[in-house]
Coordinates of C-alpha atoms in Angstrom, one line a residue:
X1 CA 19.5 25.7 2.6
X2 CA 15.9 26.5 1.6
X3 CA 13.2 25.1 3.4
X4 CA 10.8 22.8 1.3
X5 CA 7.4 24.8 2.7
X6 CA 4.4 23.7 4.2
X7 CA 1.2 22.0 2.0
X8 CA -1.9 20.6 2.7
X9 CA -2.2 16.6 2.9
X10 CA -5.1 14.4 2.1
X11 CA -7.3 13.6 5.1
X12 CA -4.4 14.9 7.7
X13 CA -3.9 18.5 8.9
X14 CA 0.5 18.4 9.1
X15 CA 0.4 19.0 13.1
X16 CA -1.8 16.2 14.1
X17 CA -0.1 13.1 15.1
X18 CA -0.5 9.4 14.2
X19 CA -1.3 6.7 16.3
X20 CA 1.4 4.0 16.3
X21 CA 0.6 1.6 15.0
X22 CA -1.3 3.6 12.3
X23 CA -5.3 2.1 12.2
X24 CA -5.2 2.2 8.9
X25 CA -2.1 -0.8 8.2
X26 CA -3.9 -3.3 6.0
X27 CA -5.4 -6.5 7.7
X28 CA -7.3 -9.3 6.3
X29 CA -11.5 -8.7 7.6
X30 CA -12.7 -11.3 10.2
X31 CA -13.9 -14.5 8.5
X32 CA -18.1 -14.0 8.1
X33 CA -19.7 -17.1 9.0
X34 CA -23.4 -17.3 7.9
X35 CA -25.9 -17.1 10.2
X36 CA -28.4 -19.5 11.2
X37 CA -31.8 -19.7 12.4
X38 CA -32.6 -21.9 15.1
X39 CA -36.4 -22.3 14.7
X40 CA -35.6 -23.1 10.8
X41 CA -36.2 -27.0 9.8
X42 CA -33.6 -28.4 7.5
X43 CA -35.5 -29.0 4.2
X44 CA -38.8 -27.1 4.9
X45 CA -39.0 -24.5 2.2
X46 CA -41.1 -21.3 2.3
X47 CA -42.8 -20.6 -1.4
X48 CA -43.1 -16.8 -0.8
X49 CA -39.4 -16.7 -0.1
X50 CA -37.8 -18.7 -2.6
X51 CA -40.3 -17.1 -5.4
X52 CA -38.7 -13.6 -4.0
X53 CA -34.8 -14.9 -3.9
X54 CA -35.6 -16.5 -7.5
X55 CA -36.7 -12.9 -8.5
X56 CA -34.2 -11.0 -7.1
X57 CA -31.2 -14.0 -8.4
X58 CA -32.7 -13.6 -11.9
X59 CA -32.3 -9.8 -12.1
X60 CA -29.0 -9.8 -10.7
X61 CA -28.1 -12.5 -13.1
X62 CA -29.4 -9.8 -16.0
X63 CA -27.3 -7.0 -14.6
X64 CA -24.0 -8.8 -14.3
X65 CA -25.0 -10.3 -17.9
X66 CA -25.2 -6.9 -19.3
X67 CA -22.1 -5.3 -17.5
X68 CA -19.9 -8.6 -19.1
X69 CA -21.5 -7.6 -22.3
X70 CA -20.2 -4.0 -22.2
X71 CA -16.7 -4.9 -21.2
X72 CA -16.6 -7.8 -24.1
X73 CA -17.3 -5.2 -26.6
X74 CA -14.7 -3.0 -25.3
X75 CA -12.1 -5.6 -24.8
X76 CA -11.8 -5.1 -20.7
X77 CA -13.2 -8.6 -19.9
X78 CA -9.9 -10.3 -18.7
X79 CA -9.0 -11.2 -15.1
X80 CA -6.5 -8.7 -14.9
X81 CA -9.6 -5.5 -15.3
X82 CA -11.7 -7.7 -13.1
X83 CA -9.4 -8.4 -10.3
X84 CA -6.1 -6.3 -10.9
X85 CA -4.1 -8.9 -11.1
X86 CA -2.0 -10.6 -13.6
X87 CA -2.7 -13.4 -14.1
X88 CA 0.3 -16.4 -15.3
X89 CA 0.2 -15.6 -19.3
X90 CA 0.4 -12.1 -19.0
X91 CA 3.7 -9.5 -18.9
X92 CA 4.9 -8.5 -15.8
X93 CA 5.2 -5.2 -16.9
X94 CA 3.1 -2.2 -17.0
X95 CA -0.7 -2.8 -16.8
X96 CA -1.2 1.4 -16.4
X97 CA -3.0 2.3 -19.8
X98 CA -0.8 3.8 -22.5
X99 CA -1.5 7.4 -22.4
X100 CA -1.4 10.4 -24.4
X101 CA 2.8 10.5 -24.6
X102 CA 2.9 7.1 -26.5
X103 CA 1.6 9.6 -29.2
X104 CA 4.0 11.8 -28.6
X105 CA 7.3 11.3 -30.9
X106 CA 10.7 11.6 -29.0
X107 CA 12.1 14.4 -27.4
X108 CA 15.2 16.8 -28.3
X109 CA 17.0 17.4 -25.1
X110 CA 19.0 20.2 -25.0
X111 CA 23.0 20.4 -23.6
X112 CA 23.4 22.6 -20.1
X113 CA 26.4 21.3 -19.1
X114 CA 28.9 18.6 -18.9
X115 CA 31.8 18.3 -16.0
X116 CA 34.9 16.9 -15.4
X117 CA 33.8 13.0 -14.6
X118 CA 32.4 13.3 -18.4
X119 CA 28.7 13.5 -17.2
X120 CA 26.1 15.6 -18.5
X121 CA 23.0 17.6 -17.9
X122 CA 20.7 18.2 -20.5
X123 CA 16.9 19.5 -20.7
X124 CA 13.9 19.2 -22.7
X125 CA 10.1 21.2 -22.8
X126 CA 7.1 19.8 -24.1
X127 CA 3.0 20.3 -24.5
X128 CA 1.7 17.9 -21.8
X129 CA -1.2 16.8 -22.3
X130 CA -1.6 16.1 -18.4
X131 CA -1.1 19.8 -17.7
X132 CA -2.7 21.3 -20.0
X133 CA 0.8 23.2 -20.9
X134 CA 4.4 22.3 -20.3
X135 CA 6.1 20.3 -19.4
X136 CA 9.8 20.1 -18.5
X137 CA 12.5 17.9 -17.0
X138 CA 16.5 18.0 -16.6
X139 CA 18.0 14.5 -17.2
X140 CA 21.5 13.5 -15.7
X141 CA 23.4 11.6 -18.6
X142 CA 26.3 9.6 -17.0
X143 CA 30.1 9.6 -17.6
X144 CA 30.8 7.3 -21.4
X145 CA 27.0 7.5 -22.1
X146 CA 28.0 9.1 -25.8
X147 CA 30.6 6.6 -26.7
X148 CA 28.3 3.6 -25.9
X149 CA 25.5 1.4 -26.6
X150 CA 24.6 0.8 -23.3
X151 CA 21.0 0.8 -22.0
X152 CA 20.4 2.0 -18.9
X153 CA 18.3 2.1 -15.4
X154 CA 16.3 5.3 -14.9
X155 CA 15.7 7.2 -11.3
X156 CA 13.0 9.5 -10.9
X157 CA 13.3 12.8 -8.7
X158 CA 10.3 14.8 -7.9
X159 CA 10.4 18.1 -6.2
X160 CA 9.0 19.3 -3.0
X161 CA 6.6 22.2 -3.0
X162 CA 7.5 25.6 -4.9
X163 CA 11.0 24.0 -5.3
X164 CA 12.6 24.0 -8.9
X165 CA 14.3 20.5 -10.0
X166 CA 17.5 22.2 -10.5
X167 CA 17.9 21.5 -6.3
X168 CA 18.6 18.3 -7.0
X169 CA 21.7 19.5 -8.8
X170 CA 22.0 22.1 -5.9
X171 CA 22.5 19.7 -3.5
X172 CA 25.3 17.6 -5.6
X173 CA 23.0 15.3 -7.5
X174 CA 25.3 14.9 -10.4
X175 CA 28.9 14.7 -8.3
X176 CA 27.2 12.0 -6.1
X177 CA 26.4 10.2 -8.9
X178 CA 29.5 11.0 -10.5
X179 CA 31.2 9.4 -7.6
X180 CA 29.4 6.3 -6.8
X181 CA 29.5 5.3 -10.3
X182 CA 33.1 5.6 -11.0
X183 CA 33.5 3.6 -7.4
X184 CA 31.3 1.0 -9.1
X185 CA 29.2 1.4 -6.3
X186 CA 26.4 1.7 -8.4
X187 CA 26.0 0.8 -12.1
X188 CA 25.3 3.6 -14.6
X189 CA 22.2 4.8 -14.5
X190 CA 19.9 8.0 -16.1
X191 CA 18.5 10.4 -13.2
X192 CA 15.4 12.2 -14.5
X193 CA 14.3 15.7 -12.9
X194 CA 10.8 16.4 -13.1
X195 CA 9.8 20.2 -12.8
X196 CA 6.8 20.4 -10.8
X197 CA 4.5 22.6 -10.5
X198 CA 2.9 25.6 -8.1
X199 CA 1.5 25.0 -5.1
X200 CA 0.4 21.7 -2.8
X201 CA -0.3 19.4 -5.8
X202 CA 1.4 16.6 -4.1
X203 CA 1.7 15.4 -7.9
X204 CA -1.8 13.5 -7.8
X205 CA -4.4 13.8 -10.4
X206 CA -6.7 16.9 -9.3
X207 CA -8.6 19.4 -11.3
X208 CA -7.4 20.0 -14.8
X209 CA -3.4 19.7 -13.9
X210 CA -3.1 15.8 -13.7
X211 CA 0.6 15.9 -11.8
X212 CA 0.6 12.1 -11.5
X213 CA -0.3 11.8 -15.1
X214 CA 2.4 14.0 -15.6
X215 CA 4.8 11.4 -14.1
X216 CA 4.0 8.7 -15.9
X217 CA 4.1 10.5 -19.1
X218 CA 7.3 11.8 -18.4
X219 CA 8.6 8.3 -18.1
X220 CA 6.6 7.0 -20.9
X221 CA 9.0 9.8 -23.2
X222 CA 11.8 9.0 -21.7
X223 CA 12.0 5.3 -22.9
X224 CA 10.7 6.8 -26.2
X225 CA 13.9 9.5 -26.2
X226 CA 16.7 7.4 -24.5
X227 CA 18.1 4.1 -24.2
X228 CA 16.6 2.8 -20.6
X229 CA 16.0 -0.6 -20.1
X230 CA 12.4 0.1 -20.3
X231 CA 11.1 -2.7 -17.7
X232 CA 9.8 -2.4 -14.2
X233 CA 12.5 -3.1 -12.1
X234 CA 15.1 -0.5 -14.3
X235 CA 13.0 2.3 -13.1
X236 CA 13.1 3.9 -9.5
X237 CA 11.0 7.0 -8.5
X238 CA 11.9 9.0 -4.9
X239 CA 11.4 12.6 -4.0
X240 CA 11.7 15.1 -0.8
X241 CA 8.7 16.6 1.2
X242 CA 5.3 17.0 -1.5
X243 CA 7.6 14.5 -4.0
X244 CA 8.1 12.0 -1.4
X245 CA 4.5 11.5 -1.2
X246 CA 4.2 11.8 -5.0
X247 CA 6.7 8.9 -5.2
X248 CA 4.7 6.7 -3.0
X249 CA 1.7 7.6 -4.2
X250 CA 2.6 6.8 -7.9
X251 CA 4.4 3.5 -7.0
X252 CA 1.5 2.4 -5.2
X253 CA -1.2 3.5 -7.5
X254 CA 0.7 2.2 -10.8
X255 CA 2.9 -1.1 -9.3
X256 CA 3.9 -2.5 -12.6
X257 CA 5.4 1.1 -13.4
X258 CA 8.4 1.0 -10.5
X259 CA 10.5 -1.4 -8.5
X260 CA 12.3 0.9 -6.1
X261 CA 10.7 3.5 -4.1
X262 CA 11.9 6.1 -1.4
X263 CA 10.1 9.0 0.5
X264 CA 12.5 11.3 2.2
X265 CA 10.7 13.9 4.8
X266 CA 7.6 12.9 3.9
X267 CA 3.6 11.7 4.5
X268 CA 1.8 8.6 3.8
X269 CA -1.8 9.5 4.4
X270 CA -4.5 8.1 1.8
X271 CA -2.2 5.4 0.7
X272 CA -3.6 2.6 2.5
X273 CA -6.1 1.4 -0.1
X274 CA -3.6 1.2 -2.9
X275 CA -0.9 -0.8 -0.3
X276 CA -3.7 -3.0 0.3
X277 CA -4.4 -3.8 -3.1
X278 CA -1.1 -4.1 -4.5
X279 CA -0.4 -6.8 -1.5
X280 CA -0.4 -10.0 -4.5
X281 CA 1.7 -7.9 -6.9
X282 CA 4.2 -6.8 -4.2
X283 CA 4.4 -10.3 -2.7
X284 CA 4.9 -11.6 -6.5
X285 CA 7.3 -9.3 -8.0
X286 CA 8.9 -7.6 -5.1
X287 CA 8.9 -3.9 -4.3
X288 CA 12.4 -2.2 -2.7
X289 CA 11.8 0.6 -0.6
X290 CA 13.4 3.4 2.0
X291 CA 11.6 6.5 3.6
X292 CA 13.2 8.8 6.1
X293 CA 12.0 11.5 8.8
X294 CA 14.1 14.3 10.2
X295 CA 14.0 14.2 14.0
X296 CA 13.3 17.9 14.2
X297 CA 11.2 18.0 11.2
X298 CA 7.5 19.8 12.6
X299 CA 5.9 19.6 9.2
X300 CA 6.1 15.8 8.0
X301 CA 5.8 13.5 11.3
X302 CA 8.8 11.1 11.6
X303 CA 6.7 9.1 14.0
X304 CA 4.7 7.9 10.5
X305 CA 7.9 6.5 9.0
X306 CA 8.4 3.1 11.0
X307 CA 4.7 2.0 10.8
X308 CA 4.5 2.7 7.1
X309 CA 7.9 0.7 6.7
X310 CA 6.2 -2.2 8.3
X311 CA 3.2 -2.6 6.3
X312 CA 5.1 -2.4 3.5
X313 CA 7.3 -5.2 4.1
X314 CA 4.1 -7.0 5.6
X315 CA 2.8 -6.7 1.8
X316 CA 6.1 -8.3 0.4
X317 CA 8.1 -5.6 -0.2
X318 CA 11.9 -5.1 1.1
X319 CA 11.1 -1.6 3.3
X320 CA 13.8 0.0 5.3
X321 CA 13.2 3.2 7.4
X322 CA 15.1 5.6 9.6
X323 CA 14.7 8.8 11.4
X324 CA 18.0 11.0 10.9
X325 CA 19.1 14.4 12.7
X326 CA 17.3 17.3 10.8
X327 CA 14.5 19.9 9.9
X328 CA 12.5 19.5 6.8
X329 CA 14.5 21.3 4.7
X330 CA 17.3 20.6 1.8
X331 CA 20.0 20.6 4.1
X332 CA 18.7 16.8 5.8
X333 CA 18.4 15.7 1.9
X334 CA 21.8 16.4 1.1
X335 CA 23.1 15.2 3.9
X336 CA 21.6 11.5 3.2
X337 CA 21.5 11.8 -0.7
X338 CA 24.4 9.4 -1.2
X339 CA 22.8 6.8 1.0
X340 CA 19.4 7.2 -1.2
X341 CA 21.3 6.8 -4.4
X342 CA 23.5 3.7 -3.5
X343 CA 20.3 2.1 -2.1
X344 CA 18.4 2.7 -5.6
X345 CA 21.4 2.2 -7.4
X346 CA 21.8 -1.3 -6.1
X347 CA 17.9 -2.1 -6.1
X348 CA 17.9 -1.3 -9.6
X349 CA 18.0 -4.6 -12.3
X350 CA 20.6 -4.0 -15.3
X351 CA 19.4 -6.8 -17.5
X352 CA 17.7 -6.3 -20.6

């Protein structure tokens, strides 16, 4: 099986090891008390100081005036732009701004192939606008989908560095699926393939190829194109090596977007702030989660795995983790991909 490379990581070099627990696992600041002076006298008042608080508290009265001003006129003044979170009147649904692929009209997917279970895989190719050139996906359409009205739950797949998303279907994506939905094991769902692109992106936003742009763009045309249930906890996003971090990283950084996550052979580093801050949404709406190390794997360190697990479930979430027998390669994804897909399957809502 082909090996899914080595790539650089944010703020980590891949052979230096963590400290468990992790320092960076989010905890609440120490409570400041303010300070007192002893030699003050309750009362007495000191006119050069309060005329100097008085004109700093006016001009930072004028500031904050002006900045609400700005955002009024633009229509961002809300508690949700000032704090991040929803607050009770508002949808529990995607608070990521609609981007360029809401303009985009529905795709065409193309037939590659259907098997014996009645499943198909089909294709599609597009101008992204977050890549500034194409972009391309394989979508797994499951067994009756043609003969029914059905709307469905959506996983997405990303691929590890330099790897093609046709691995997936390498690696028996589509008999696994096959399988465990004819078992009614899991429910029908639609798997969507993302193609990446060359090189350590780690599908984040940098330089003129926005790979986590990419994502949600992709997703956004997918609800356009098929019938999904097109709500938060319908979708699930996972990936190996470079995609397991992309997964993480894009269900963290947009956490109305996804309710399932899972990182197999992968990093975490960088991902802290966003964990943090998602802590009320998590605790709110829930979050499913699995990640997975391979015991012999030398590029992603297992030892991160656990640790990363913990703090997710100490934000809300419902995190399993294990470390399996394997190298960072394809061979330790296949081997668990079954497991993966009945643990998103059954994460995943079915309600309209």
């Amino acid at each position: 099986m082909e090996s899914l490379g080595e790539w650089s990581w944010p703020g980590i070099r891949a052979e230096a090891a963590e400290a468990l627990p992790p320092a960076w696992v989010p905890a609440f600041p120490p409570r400041l008390e303010p300070a007192t002076v002893g030699a003050a006298i309750p009362g007495a008042r000191r006119p050069g100081r309060v005329r100097a608080h008085r004109l700093i508290t006016g001009a930072l009265l004028c500031a904050i005036a002006a900045v609400c001003a700005a955002l009024a006129l633009n229509g961002q003044l809300t508690m949700e732009h000032l704090t991040g979170v929803r607050t009770a009147g508002s949808s529990a649904q995607d608070t990521t701004p609609i981007n360029e692929a809401a303009a985009q009209p529905p795709l065409t997917l193309t037939p590659v192939s259907q098997d014996a279970a009645g499943s198909a895989i089909e294709t599609a190719s597009y101008p992204s606008v977050a890549l500034h050139g194409t972009g391309s996906f394989l979508t797994y359409l499951p067994p009756g989908y043609a003969s029914t009205t059905s709307h469905y739950p959506v996983l997405y797949l990303l691929t590890g560095n330099d790897q093609s998303n046709t691995a997936f279907l390498q690696i028996g994506l589509q008999s696994q699926l096959d399988r465990l939905i004819s078992h009614h094991v899991i429910p029908p769902v639609i798997a969507v393939m993302i193609q990446g692109g060359p090189g350590s992106n780690n599908w984040r936003n940098q330089g003129a190829a926005r790979y986590e742009s990419y994502i949600l763009e992709v997703q956004q045309l997918i609800d356009r194109t098929l019938p999904t249930l097109a709500v938060r906890n319908a979708r699930a996003i996972m990936g190996d090596s470079m995609g397991g971090y992309g997964a993480m990283n894009v269900a963290l950084a947009n956490p109305y977007r996804f309710g399932v996550v899972e990182s197999w052979l992968s990093f975490f580093n960088g991902l802290e702030g966003d964990l943090h801050a998602d802590r009320p949404i998590i605790t709110r709406l829930g979050l499913h989660a699995f990640i997975y190390g391979g015991e012999e794997d030398h590029i992603a360190n297992p030892g991160e795995d656990a640790p990363f697990a913990a703090a997710l479930r100490g934000a809300g979430a419902d995190a399993r983790s294990a470390i399996y027998p394997g190298e960072h390669n394809l061979e330790t994804v296949e081997a668990h991909l079954a497991s993966m897909l009945t643990f998103a399957g059954r994460s995943l809502s079915t309600a309209r």
